[in-house]
Amino acid sequence: MAAAAFERRVLQSAAEHHYLRVRLELPDGGARPNAAQFKQLVVTALRELHGEVGAALPVDVLTYEEKTLSAILRVISSGLVKLWSALTLLGFYQNRRCAFRVLQTSPFLLALSGNSRELVLD
Amino acid sequence: MAGFADLNVPQGADKKSLQSLLEATAHLGYSVVALNHVIDFKEKKQEIIKPVSPSELFPSLPIVQGTSKRIKVLTRLTLVVSDPSHCNLLRSTSANIRLYDIIAVFPKTEKLFHIACTTLDVDLVCINVTEKLPFYFRRPPVNMAIDRGIYFELLYTPAIKDSTMRRYTISNAISLMQICKGKNIVISSAAERPLELRGPYDVANLGLLFGLSEGEAKAAVSTNCRATMLHGETRKSACGVVYTVKKPRKVEEEETAVPACKKAKTQA
């Protein structure tokens, strides 16, 4: 039998990407961003805190739901702290207060399919 | 594991906004908050009032998300001192001061910072994050404070509000980290609105930006806050605080633990 049919792969601790599930909180009655404006907001937040290097960080918006203002972001693992801190320190959207809530983060996209914190405890 | 805590929620006059703040903190997953009462000696004669009992303010406290417990509310007094004479108040055995769970000082000069770290009976020393530091941190007082179990408090809400303050927050935090090496740091909010609050994990991540390690950053919102609370409790007692928790035991286990022969003997 061809032994070479099997290949052993070891994932050296670090996954390539991290995924974040975030929700944008806005005061009632304000303008709600669409998907493009949402991405723009994320890049603005990165530029505000980390400058042009931060703005150049590869960040993707995988899904965005305008109704609930929640999104799943993908970022290179080395840029996770930068993206997360930029989202934390963002305080304004179009001169109105706003807040990013990071609900979950994981190196695996599948892990974002459920959230144990939303389960109702007896 | 110690739960997350936010040791600085300003106690404004408006009860309704305080209620919404408390609900927001509970929803974000904080299990302990401290209502902060600030006294600035620069403004005219200010009386130290008795702390408002949280149970009096709110008949039912919100339930912390992810648990089935209610949020714990403490009282905290912050003294802004700009003159050494202000410290006499802390040395005297003022009755009203003793009633607060946590006592913090905000020293304005290097001399007062030294006094606060080395001699004053306080739990927290606030670090100025809204302007350029008026003095450099020096190692002896900071080491002394760490030995005495006093913690340094950094606020993050000014960093959200304004980009200039953000710069000062980060630079002051980093210069403090160079001296204290990440030990005895507490990060809290001082948020006046629910939208200025951030979740505990967000704040821990912010700690990485201040130059803390991952473990130290998480401790800054959890175990260090608990240590501050306990330090505050020791002031009310003689020298220390010991907690004992009753461990629930199963009845069946107890019965099987006794060997069969022994059981027979006691029956006979």
mmCIF file of C-alpha atoms in Angstrom, chain B residues 33-237:
data_model
loop_
_atom_site.group_PDB
_atom_site.id
_atom_site.type_symbol
_atom_site.label_atom_id
_atom_site.label_comp_id
_atom_site.label_asym_id
_atom_site.label_seq_id
_atom_site.Cartn_x
_atom_site.Cartn_y
_atom_site.Cartn_z
ATOM 1 C CA VAL B 33 -19.765 47.519 41.034
ATOM 2 C CA ALA B 34 -18.775 50.342 43.363
ATOM 3 C CA LEU B 35 -20.700 53.609 43.447
ATOM 4 C CA ASN B 36 -18.152 56.391 43.556
ATOM 5 C CA HIS B 37 -18.595 59.553 45.577
ATOM 6 C CA VAL B 38 -15.933 62.166 44.764
ATOM 7 C CA ILE B 39 -14.839 64.911 47.142
ATOM 8 C CA ASP B 40 -12.627 67.627 45.756
ATOM 9 C CA PHE B 41 -11.032 69.733 48.485
ATOM 10 C CA LYS B 42 -10.344 72.558 46.071
ATOM 11 C CA GLU B 43 -13.995 73.438 45.964
ATOM 12 C CA LYS B 44 -15.291 75.016 49.129
ATOM 13 C CA LYS B 45 -15.874 73.169 52.324
ATOM 14 C CA GLN B 46 -17.228 69.786 51.436
ATOM 15 C CA GLU B 47 -18.799 67.515 53.969
ATOM 16 C CA ILE B 48 -18.217 63.806 53.848
ATOM 17 C CA ILE B 49 -21.714 62.502 53.753
ATOM 18 C CA LYS B 50 -22.770 59.081 54.852
ATOM 19 C CA PRO B 51 -22.748 56.574 51.995
ATOM 20 C CA VAL B 52 -26.154 55.927 50.505
ATOM 21 C CA SER B 53 -27.081 52.354 51.122
ATOM 22 C CA PRO B 54 -27.541 50.600 47.760
ATOM 23 C CA SER B 55 -30.437 48.535 49.036
ATOM 24 C CA GLU B 56 -32.179 51.789 49.894
ATOM 25 C CA LEU B 57 -31.664 53.144 46.388
ATOM 26 C CA PHE B 58 -32.788 50.105 44.495
ATOM 27 C CA PRO B 59 -35.309 47.659 45.837
ATOM 28 C CA SER B 60 -34.328 44.955 43.337
ATOM 29 C CA LEU B 61 -30.873 44.781 41.803
ATOM 30 C CA PRO B 62 -30.446 43.420 38.273
ATOM 31 C CA ILE B 63 -29.259 39.848 37.756
ATOM 32 C CA VAL B 64 -25.741 39.389 36.347
ATOM 33 C CA GLN B 65 -25.749 37.904 32.867
ATOM 34 C CA GLY B 66 -24.594 34.283 32.740
ATOM 35 C CA THR B 67 -25.298 33.678 36.425
ATOM 36 C CA SER B 68 -28.364 33.562 38.610
ATOM 37 C CA LYS B 69 -26.998 35.974 41.206
ATOM 38 C CA ARG B 70 -27.799 39.606 41.689
ATOM 39 C CA ILE B 71 -25.160 42.264 41.163
ATOM 40 C CA LYS B 72 -23.259 43.355 44.265
ATOM 41 C CA VAL B 73 -23.105 47.099 44.884
ATOM 42 C CA LEU B 74 -20.408 48.668 47.072
ATOM 43 C CA THR B 75 -19.777 52.247 48.114
ATOM 44 C CA ARG B 76 -16.568 54.077 47.385
ATOM 45 C CA LEU B 77 -15.180 57.441 48.410
ATOM 46 C CA THR B 78 -12.593 59.258 46.300
ATOM 47 C CA LEU B 79 -10.690 62.164 47.838
ATOM 48 C CA VAL B 80 -8.997 64.539 45.424
ATOM 49 C CA VAL B 81 -6.043 65.866 47.446
ATOM 50 C CA SER B 82 -3.935 68.798 46.302
ATOM 51 C CA ASP B 83 -2.514 69.848 49.664
ATOM 52 C CA PRO B 84 -0.893 67.764 52.437
ATOM 53 C CA SER B 85 -3.342 69.147 55.004
ATOM 54 C CA HIS B 86 -6.183 67.324 53.239
ATOM 55 C CA CYS B 87 -4.724 64.025 54.341
ATOM 56 C CA ASN B 88 -5.371 64.759 58.002
ATOM 57 C CA LEU B 89 -8.953 63.849 57.404
ATOM 58 C CA LEU B 90 -7.936 60.298 56.518
ATOM 59 C CA ARG B 91 -5.747 59.939 59.590
ATOM 60 C CA SER B 92 -8.447 61.118 61.952
ATOM 61 C CA THR B 93 -10.992 58.498 62.813
ATOM 62 C CA SER B 94 -13.859 60.157 61.061
ATOM 63 C CA ALA B 95 -16.967 58.078 61.494
ATOM 64 C CA ASN B 96 -18.384 58.678 58.055
ATOM 65 C CA ILE B 97 -15.223 57.601 56.251
ATOM 66 C CA ARG B 98 -15.315 54.229 57.972
ATOM 67 C CA LEU B 99 -18.716 53.535 56.489
ATOM 68 C CA TYR B 100 -17.442 53.361 52.913
ATOM 69 C CA ASP B 101 -16.363 49.985 51.507
ATOM 70 C CA ILE B 102 -13.491 51.361 49.433
ATOM 71 C CA ILE B 103 -11.473 54.530 49.905
ATOM 72 C CA ALA B 104 -9.422 56.025 47.079
ATOM 73 C CA VAL B 105 -7.190 59.079 46.814
ATOM 74 C CA PHE B 106 -6.338 61.125 43.751
ATOM 75 C CA PRO B 107 -2.957 62.754 44.482
ATOM 76 C CA LYS B 108 -2.210 65.889 42.477
ATOM 77 C CA THR B 109 1.494 66.275 43.261
ATOM 78 C CA GLU B 110 4.486 63.991 43.573
ATOM 79 C CA LYS B 111 4.743 64.623 47.305
ATOM 80 C CA LEU B 112 1.128 63.634 47.834
ATOM 81 C CA PHE B 113 1.581 60.583 45.630
ATOM 82 C CA HIS B 114 4.446 59.565 47.900
ATOM 83 C CA ILE B 115 2.351 60.108 51.021
ATOM 84 C CA ALA B 116 -0.597 58.193 49.548
ATOM 85 C CA CYS B 117 1.566 55.229 48.619
ATOM 86 C CA THR B 118 3.549 55.018 51.829
ATOM 87 C CA THR B 119 1.495 56.162 54.797
ATOM 88 C CA LEU B 120 -2.183 56.758 54.059
ATOM 89 C CA ASP B 121 -4.712 54.078 54.945
ATOM 90 C CA VAL B 122 -6.397 53.773 51.542
ATOM 91 C CA ASP B 123 -7.215 50.990 49.061
ATOM 92 C CA LEU B 124 -6.765 52.703 45.710
ATOM 93 C CA VAL B 125 -4.523 55.395 44.279
ATOM 94 C CA CYS B 126 -6.040 57.005 41.180
ATOM 95 C CA ILE B 127 -3.742 57.788 38.276
ATOM 96 C CA ASN B 128 -4.459 60.909 36.280
ATOM 97 C CA VAL B 129 -5.438 59.952 32.730
ATOM 98 C CA THR B 130 -6.915 63.201 31.441
ATOM 99 C CA GLU B 131 -3.783 65.342 31.290
ATOM 100 C CA LYS B 132 -0.038 65.027 31.057
ATOM 101 C CA LEU B 133 1.449 63.647 34.240
ATOM 102 C CA PRO B 134 2.654 66.494 36.463
ATOM 103 C CA PHE B 135 5.402 64.242 37.898
ATOM 104 C CA TYR B 136 7.321 61.069 37.145
ATOM 105 C CA PHE B 137 6.592 57.868 38.998
ATOM 106 C CA ARG B 138 9.470 56.798 41.155
ATOM 107 C CA ARG B 139 10.235 53.297 42.226
ATOM 108 C CA PRO B 140 10.347 53.543 46.069
ATOM 109 C CA PRO B 141 6.761 54.742 46.676
ATOM 110 C CA VAL B 142 5.334 52.412 44.020
ATOM 111 C CA ASN B 143 7.131 49.388 45.468
ATOM 112 C CA MET B 144 5.991 50.385 48.931
ATOM 113 C CA ALA B 145 2.389 50.586 47.719
ATOM 114 C CA ILE B 146 2.631 47.129 46.157
ATOM 115 C CA ASP B 147 3.978 45.730 49.416
ATOM 116 C CA ARG B 148 1.145 47.319 51.372
ATOM 117 C CA GLY B 149 -1.488 45.910 49.017
ATOM 118 C CA ILE B 150 -2.588 49.236 47.589
ATOM 119 C CA TYR B 151 -3.737 49.201 43.967
ATOM 120 C CA PHE B 152 -3.390 51.777 41.192
ATOM 121 C CA GLU B 153 -6.496 52.697 39.268
ATOM 122 C CA LEU B 154 -6.652 53.566 35.582
ATOM 123 C CA LEU B 155 -9.841 54.824 33.936
ATOM 124 C CA TYR B 156 -10.801 54.057 30.355
ATOM 125 C CA THR B 157 -13.859 56.233 29.700
ATOM 126 C CA PRO B 158 -11.819 59.420 28.985
ATOM 127 C CA ALA B 159 -10.032 57.424 26.278
ATOM 128 C CA ILE B 160 -13.354 56.727 24.566
ATOM 129 C CA LYS B 161 -14.542 60.323 24.752
ATOM 130 C CA ASP B 162 -11.620 62.201 23.288
ATOM 131 C CA SER B 163 -8.566 61.392 21.187
ATOM 132 C CA THR B 164 -6.221 63.716 23.127
ATOM 133 C CA MET B 165 -7.179 62.119 26.407
ATOM 134 C CA ARG B 166 -6.719 58.747 24.771
ATOM 135 C CA ARG B 167 -3.102 59.663 24.114
ATOM 136 C CA TYR B 168 -2.574 60.752 27.715
ATOM 137 C CA THR B 169 -4.306 57.634 29.043
ATOM 138 C CA ILE B 170 -2.059 55.302 27.098
ATOM 139 C CA SER B 171 1.159 57.232 27.730
ATOM 140 C CA ASN B 172 0.505 57.624 31.474
ATOM 141 C CA ALA B 173 -0.431 53.957 31.716
ATOM 142 C CA ILE B 174 2.737 52.858 29.946
ATOM 143 C CA SER B 175 4.944 55.040 32.139
ATOM 144 C CA LEU B 176 3.288 53.536 35.212
ATOM 145 C CA MET B 177 3.819 50.004 33.861
ATOM 146 C CA GLN B 178 7.531 50.664 33.482
ATOM 147 C CA ILE B 179 7.763 51.215 37.220
ATOM 148 C CA CYS B 180 5.243 48.775 38.654
ATOM 149 C CA LYS B 181 5.846 46.061 36.023
ATOM 150 C CA GLY B 182 2.168 45.300 35.600
ATOM 151 C CA LYS B 183 1.544 44.545 39.246
ATOM 152 C CA ASN B 184 -1.351 45.965 41.301
ATOM 153 C CA ILE B 185 -3.309 47.588 38.501
ATOM 154 C CA VAL B 186 -7.071 48.009 38.486
ATOM 155 C CA ILE B 187 -8.861 49.219 35.365
ATOM 156 C CA SER B 188 -12.309 50.715 35.837
ATOM 157 C CA SER B 189 -14.742 52.798 33.866
ATOM 158 C CA ALA B 190 -16.061 55.996 35.484
ATOM 159 C CA ALA B 191 -18.767 55.870 32.814
ATOM 160 C CA GLU B 192 -21.675 58.265 33.077
ATOM 161 C CA ARG B 193 -23.720 56.664 30.312
ATOM 162 C CA PRO B 194 -24.383 53.023 29.427
ATOM 163 C CA LEU B 195 -22.831 53.550 25.982
ATOM 164 C CA GLU B 196 -19.520 54.474 27.618
ATOM 165 C CA LEU B 197 -19.293 51.141 29.394
ATOM 166 C CA ARG B 198 -17.316 48.278 27.881
ATOM 167 C CA GLY B 199 -17.446 44.570 28.597
ATOM 168 C CA PRO B 200 -14.886 43.010 30.975
ATOM 169 C CA TYR B 201 -13.100 41.121 28.207
ATOM 170 C CA ASP B 202 -12.894 44.292 26.098
ATOM 171 C CA VAL B 203 -11.310 46.067 29.056
ATOM 172 C CA ALA B 204 -8.866 43.213 29.599
ATOM 173 C CA ASN B 205 -7.887 43.489 25.938
ATOM 174 C CA LEU B 206 -7.395 47.207 26.466
ATOM 175 C CA GLY B 207 -4.969 46.288 29.234
ATOM 176 C CA LEU B 208 -2.747 44.684 26.607
ATOM 177 C CA LEU B 209 -2.551 48.098 24.951
ATOM 178 C CA PHE B 210 -1.382 49.591 28.255
ATOM 179 C CA GLY B 211 1.522 47.167 28.353
ATOM 180 C CA LEU B 212 0.096 44.477 30.642
ATOM 181 C CA SER B 213 0.448 40.791 29.890
ATOM 182 C CA GLU B 214 -2.687 38.741 29.210
ATOM 183 C CA GLY B 215 -2.827 37.368 32.731
ATOM 184 C CA GLU B 216 -2.183 40.723 34.361
ATOM 185 C CA ALA B 217 -4.783 42.383 32.142
ATOM 186 C CA LYS B 218 -7.466 39.930 33.176
ATOM 187 C CA ALA B 219 -6.446 40.265 36.816
ATOM 188 C CA ALA B 220 -6.913 44.036 36.485
ATOM 189 C CA VAL B 221 -10.666 43.569 36.061
ATOM 190 C CA SER B 222 -11.144 40.540 38.302
ATOM 191 C CA THR B 223 -8.766 39.348 41.040
ATOM 192 C CA ASN B 224 -7.156 42.724 41.698
ATOM 193 C CA CYS B 225 -10.593 44.272 42.202
ATOM 194 C CA ARG B 226 -11.455 41.543 44.670
ATOM 195 C CA ALA B 227 -8.203 42.137 46.504
ATOM 196 C CA THR B 228 -9.084 45.836 46.731
ATOM 197 C CA MET B 229 -12.484 45.002 48.194
ATOM 198 C CA LEU B 230 -10.914 42.723 50.800
ATOM 199 C CA HIS B 231 -8.288 45.352 51.609
ATOM 200 C CA GLY B 232 -11.126 47.754 52.261
ATOM 201 C CA GLU B 233 -12.804 45.248 54.526
ATOM 202 C CA THR B 234 -9.714 44.813 56.675
ATOM 203 C CA ARG B 235 -9.975 48.485 57.640
ATOM 204 C CA LYS B 236 -13.201 47.761 59.465
ATOM 205 C CA SER B 237 -11.750 44.810 61.358
#
